[in-house]
Short mmCIF file of C-alpha atoms in Angstrom, two decimals:
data_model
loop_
_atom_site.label_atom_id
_atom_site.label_comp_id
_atom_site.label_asym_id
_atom_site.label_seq_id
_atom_site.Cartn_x
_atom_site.Cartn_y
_atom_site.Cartn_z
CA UNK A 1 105.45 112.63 83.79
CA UNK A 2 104.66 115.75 85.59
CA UNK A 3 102.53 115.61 88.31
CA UNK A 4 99.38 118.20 89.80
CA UNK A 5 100.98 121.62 88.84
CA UNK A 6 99.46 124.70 91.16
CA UNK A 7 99.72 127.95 90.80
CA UNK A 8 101.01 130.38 91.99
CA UNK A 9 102.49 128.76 94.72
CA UNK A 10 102.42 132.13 96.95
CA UNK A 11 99.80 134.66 96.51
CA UNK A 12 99.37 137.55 98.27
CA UNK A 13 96.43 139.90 98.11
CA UNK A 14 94.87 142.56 100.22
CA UNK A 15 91.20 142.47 101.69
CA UNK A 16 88.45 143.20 98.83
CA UNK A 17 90.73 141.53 95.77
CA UNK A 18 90.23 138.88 94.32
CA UNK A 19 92.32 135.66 94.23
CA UNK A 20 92.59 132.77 91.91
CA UNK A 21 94.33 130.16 91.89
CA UNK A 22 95.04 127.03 89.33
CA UNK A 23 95.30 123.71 88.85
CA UNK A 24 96.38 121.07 86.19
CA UNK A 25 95.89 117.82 87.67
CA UNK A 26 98.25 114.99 86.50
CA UNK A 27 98.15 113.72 82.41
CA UNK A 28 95.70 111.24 82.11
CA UNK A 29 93.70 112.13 85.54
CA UNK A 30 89.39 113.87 84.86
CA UNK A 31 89.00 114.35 88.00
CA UNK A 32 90.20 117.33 90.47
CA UNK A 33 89.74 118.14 94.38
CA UNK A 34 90.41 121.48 96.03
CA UNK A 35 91.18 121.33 99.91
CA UNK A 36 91.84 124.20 102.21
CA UNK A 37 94.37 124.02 105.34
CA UNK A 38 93.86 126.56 107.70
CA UNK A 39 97.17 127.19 109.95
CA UNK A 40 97.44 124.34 112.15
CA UNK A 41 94.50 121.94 110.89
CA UNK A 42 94.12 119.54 108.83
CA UNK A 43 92.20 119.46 104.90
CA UNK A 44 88.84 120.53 104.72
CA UNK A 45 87.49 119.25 101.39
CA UNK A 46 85.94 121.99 99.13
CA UNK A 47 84.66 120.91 96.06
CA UNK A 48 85.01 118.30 93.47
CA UNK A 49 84.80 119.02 89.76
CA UNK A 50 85.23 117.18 86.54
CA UNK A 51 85.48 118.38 83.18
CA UNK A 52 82.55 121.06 82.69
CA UNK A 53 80.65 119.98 85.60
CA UNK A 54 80.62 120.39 89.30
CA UNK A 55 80.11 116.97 91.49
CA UNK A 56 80.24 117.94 95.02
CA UNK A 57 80.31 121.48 96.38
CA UNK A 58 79.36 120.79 99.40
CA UNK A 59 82.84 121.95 101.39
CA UNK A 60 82.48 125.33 99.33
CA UNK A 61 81.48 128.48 101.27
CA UNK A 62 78.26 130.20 100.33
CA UNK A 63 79.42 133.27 99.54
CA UNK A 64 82.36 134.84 97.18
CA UNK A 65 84.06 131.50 96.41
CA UNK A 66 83.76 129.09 93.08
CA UNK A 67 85.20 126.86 90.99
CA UNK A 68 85.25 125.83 87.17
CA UNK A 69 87.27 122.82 84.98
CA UNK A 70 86.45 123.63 81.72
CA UNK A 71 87.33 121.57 78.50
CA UNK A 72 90.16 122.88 78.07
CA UNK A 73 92.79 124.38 80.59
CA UNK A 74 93.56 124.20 83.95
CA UNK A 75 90.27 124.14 86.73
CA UNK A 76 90.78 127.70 88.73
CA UNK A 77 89.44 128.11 92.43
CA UNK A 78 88.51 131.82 92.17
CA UNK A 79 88.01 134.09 95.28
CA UNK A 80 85.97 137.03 95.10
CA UNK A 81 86.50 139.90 97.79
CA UNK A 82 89.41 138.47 99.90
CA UNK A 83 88.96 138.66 103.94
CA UNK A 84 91.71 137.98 106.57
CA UNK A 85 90.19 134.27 107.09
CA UNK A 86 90.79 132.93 104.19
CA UNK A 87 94.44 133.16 104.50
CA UNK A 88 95.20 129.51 104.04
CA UNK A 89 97.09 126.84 101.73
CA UNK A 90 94.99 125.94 99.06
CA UNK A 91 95.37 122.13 97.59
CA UNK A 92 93.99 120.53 94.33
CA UNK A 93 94.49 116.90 93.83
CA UNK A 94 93.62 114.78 91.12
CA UNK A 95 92.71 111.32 89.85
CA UNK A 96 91.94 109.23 87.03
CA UNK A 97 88.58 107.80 85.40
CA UNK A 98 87.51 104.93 87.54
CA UNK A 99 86.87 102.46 85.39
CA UNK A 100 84.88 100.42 87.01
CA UNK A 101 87.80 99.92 90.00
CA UNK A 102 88.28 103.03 92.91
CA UNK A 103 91.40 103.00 95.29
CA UNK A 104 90.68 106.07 96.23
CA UNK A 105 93.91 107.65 95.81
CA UNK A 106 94.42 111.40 95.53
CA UNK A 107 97.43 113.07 94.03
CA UNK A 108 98.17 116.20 95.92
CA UNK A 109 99.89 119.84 93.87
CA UNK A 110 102.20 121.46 96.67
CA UNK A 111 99.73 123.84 96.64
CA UNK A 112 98.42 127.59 96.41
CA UNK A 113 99.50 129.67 99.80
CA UNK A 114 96.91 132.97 100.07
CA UNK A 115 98.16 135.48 102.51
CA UNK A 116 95.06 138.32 103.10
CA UNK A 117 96.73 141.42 104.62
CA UNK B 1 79.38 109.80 106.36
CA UNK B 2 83.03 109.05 107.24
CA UNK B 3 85.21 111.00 110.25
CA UNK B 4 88.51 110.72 111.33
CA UNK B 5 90.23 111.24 114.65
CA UNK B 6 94.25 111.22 115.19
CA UNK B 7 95.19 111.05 118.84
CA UNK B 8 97.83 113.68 119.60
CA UNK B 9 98.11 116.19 117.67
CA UNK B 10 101.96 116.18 118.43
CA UNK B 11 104.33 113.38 118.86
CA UNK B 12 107.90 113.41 119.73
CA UNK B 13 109.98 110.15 119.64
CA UNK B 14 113.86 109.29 119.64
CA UNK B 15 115.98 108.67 116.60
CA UNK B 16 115.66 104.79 116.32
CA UNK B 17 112.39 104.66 118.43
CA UNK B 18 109.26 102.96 117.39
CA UNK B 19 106.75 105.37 115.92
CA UNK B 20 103.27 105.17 116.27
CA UNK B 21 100.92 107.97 115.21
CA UNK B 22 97.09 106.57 115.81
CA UNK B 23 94.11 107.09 113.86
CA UNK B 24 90.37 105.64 114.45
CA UNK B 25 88.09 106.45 111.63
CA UNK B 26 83.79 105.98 111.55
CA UNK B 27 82.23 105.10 108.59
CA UNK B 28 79.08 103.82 107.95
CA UNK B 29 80.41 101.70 104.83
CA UNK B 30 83.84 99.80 104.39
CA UNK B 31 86.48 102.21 104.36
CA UNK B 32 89.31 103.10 102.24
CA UNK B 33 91.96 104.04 104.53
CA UNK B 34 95.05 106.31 103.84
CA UNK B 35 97.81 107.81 105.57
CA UNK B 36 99.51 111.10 103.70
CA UNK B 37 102.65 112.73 104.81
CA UNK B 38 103.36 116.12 104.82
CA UNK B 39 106.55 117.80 104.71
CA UNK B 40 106.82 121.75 104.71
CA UNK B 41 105.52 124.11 102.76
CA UNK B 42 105.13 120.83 100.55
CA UNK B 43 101.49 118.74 99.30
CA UNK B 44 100.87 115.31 100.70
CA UNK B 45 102.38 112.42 99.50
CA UNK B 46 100.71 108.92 99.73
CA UNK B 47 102.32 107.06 102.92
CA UNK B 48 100.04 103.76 102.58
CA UNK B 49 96.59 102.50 101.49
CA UNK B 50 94.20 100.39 102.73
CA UNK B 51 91.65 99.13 100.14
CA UNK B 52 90.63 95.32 100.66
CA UNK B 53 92.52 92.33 101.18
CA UNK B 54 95.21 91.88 103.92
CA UNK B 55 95.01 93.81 106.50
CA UNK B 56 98.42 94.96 107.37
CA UNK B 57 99.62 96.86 104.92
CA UNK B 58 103.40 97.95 103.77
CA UNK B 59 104.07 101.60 102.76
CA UNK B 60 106.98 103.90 101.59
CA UNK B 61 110.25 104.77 103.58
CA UNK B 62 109.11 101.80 105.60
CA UNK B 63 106.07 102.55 107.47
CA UNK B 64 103.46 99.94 107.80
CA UNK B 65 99.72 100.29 109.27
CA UNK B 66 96.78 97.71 110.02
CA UNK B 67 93.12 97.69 109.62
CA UNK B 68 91.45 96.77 112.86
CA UNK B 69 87.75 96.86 111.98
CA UNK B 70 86.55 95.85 115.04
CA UNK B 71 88.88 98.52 116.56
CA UNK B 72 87.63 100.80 113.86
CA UNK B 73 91.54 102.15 113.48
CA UNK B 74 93.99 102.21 111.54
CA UNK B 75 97.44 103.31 113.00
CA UNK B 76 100.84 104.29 111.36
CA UNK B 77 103.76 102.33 112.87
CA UNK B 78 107.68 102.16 111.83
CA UNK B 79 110.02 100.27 114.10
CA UNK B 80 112.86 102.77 114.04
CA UNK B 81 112.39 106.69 113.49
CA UNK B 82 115.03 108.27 111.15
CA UNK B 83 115.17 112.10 111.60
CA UNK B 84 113.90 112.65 108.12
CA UNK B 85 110.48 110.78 108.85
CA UNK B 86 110.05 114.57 110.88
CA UNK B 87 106.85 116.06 109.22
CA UNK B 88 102.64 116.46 109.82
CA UNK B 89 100.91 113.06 109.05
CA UNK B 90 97.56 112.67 108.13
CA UNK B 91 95.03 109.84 108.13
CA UNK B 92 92.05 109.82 105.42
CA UNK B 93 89.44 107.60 105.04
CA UNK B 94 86.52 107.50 101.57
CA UNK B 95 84.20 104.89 101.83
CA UNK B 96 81.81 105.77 98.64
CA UNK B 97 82.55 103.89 95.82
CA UNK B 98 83.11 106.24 92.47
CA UNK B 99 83.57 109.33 94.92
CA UNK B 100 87.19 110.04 95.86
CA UNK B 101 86.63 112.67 98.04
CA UNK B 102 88.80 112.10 101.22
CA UNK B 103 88.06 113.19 104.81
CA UNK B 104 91.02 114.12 106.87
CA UNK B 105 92.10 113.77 110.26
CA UNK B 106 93.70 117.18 111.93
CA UNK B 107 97.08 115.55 111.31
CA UNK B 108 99.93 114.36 113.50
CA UNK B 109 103.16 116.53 113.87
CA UNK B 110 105.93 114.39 113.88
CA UNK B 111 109.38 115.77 115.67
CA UNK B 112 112.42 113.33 116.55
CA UNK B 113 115.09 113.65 118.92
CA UNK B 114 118.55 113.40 118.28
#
């Protein structure tokens, strides 16, 4: 039973590219999270998407960053004209349909890390 | 809205010390509660949970936390640190029902001392 699958797991790009990255979340799971971790801080939530539709946005920057799940295949985080600061790990979690019943729980990829030179 | 704050953002402890890594969350509804552990370059893997119910709670690789609601925290003890339990720590709390979303603490580097 595989679990959240990111990738790549290492991206580098230079400043002015663009980056994305992707995420399957786990088999079973409609629902998918993207966090950032800047060096030495914690997760800052981005956005949270299920299939075909956007729920929250509201950790996404303005500007040059966005997100998709469609039907089918994996939900990509896509950055548009890299800059130095958004060097950072870049998580998606996942979880299933409530069903009526929430724990809460988020299953983590290892995540996507983007290096900006 | 929920917050989290972890005191220290470093602790250091002995092999076979107790740990304790503390957390205090706001919220303005009940809390979910969670405490992730990261290892390097590695995701976060689910420590413990607090949901409803009893209010200490039991987690993997034998770390337990409590819900102190009148404390408003909720922190991460084991009674004897094992070199592997080295690694960032994080405390989460959600508190809307049919929203997941999870707001972090800045995390708690954990080193231990031969």
């Amino acid at each position: 039973n595989a679990g959240v699958m990111q990738n790549p797991r290492h991206l580098v790009r230079r400043r002015g590219q663009e980056a994305r990255l992707r995420c399957s979340p786990m088999k079973g799971h409609s629902h998918v999270y993207w966090y950032r971790q800047l060096p030495e801080e914690g997760l800052k939530f981005m956005v949270y998407l299920q299939k075909e539709n956007i729920i929250d946005e509201s950790g996404m920057p303005k500007e040059r960053f966005s997100a998709e799940f469609p039907k089918e295949g994996p939900s990509i985080l896509r950055i548009q004209q890299v800059v130095r600061g958004d060097s950072a790990a870049y998580f998606c979690a996942s979880s299933p349909l409530l069903q009526g019943s929430a724990t809460g729980e988020l299953f983590f990829g290892e995540g996507s890390r983007l290096t900006v030179l | 809205a929920q917050s989290v704050t972890q005191l220290g953002s470093h602790v250091s402890v002995s092999e076979g010390a107790l740990v304790l890594l503390r957390c205090n969350y706001s919220s303005s509804v009940p809390p979910y509660l969670f405490w992730y552990v990261q290892y390097p370059n590695q995701g976060l893997q689910l420590l413990l949970k607090y949901t409803t119910g009893a209010t200490l709670v039991k987690g993997i690789n034998g770390f337990e936390a409590e819900f102190k609601k009148s404390e408003t925290s909720f922190h991460l003890t084991k009674p004897s640190a094992h070199m592997s339990d080295a690694a960032e720590y994080f405390c989460a709390v959600s508190g809307e029902i049919g929203a997941q979303k999870l707001v972090f603490g800045q995390g708690t580097r954990l080193t231990i001392n031969p």
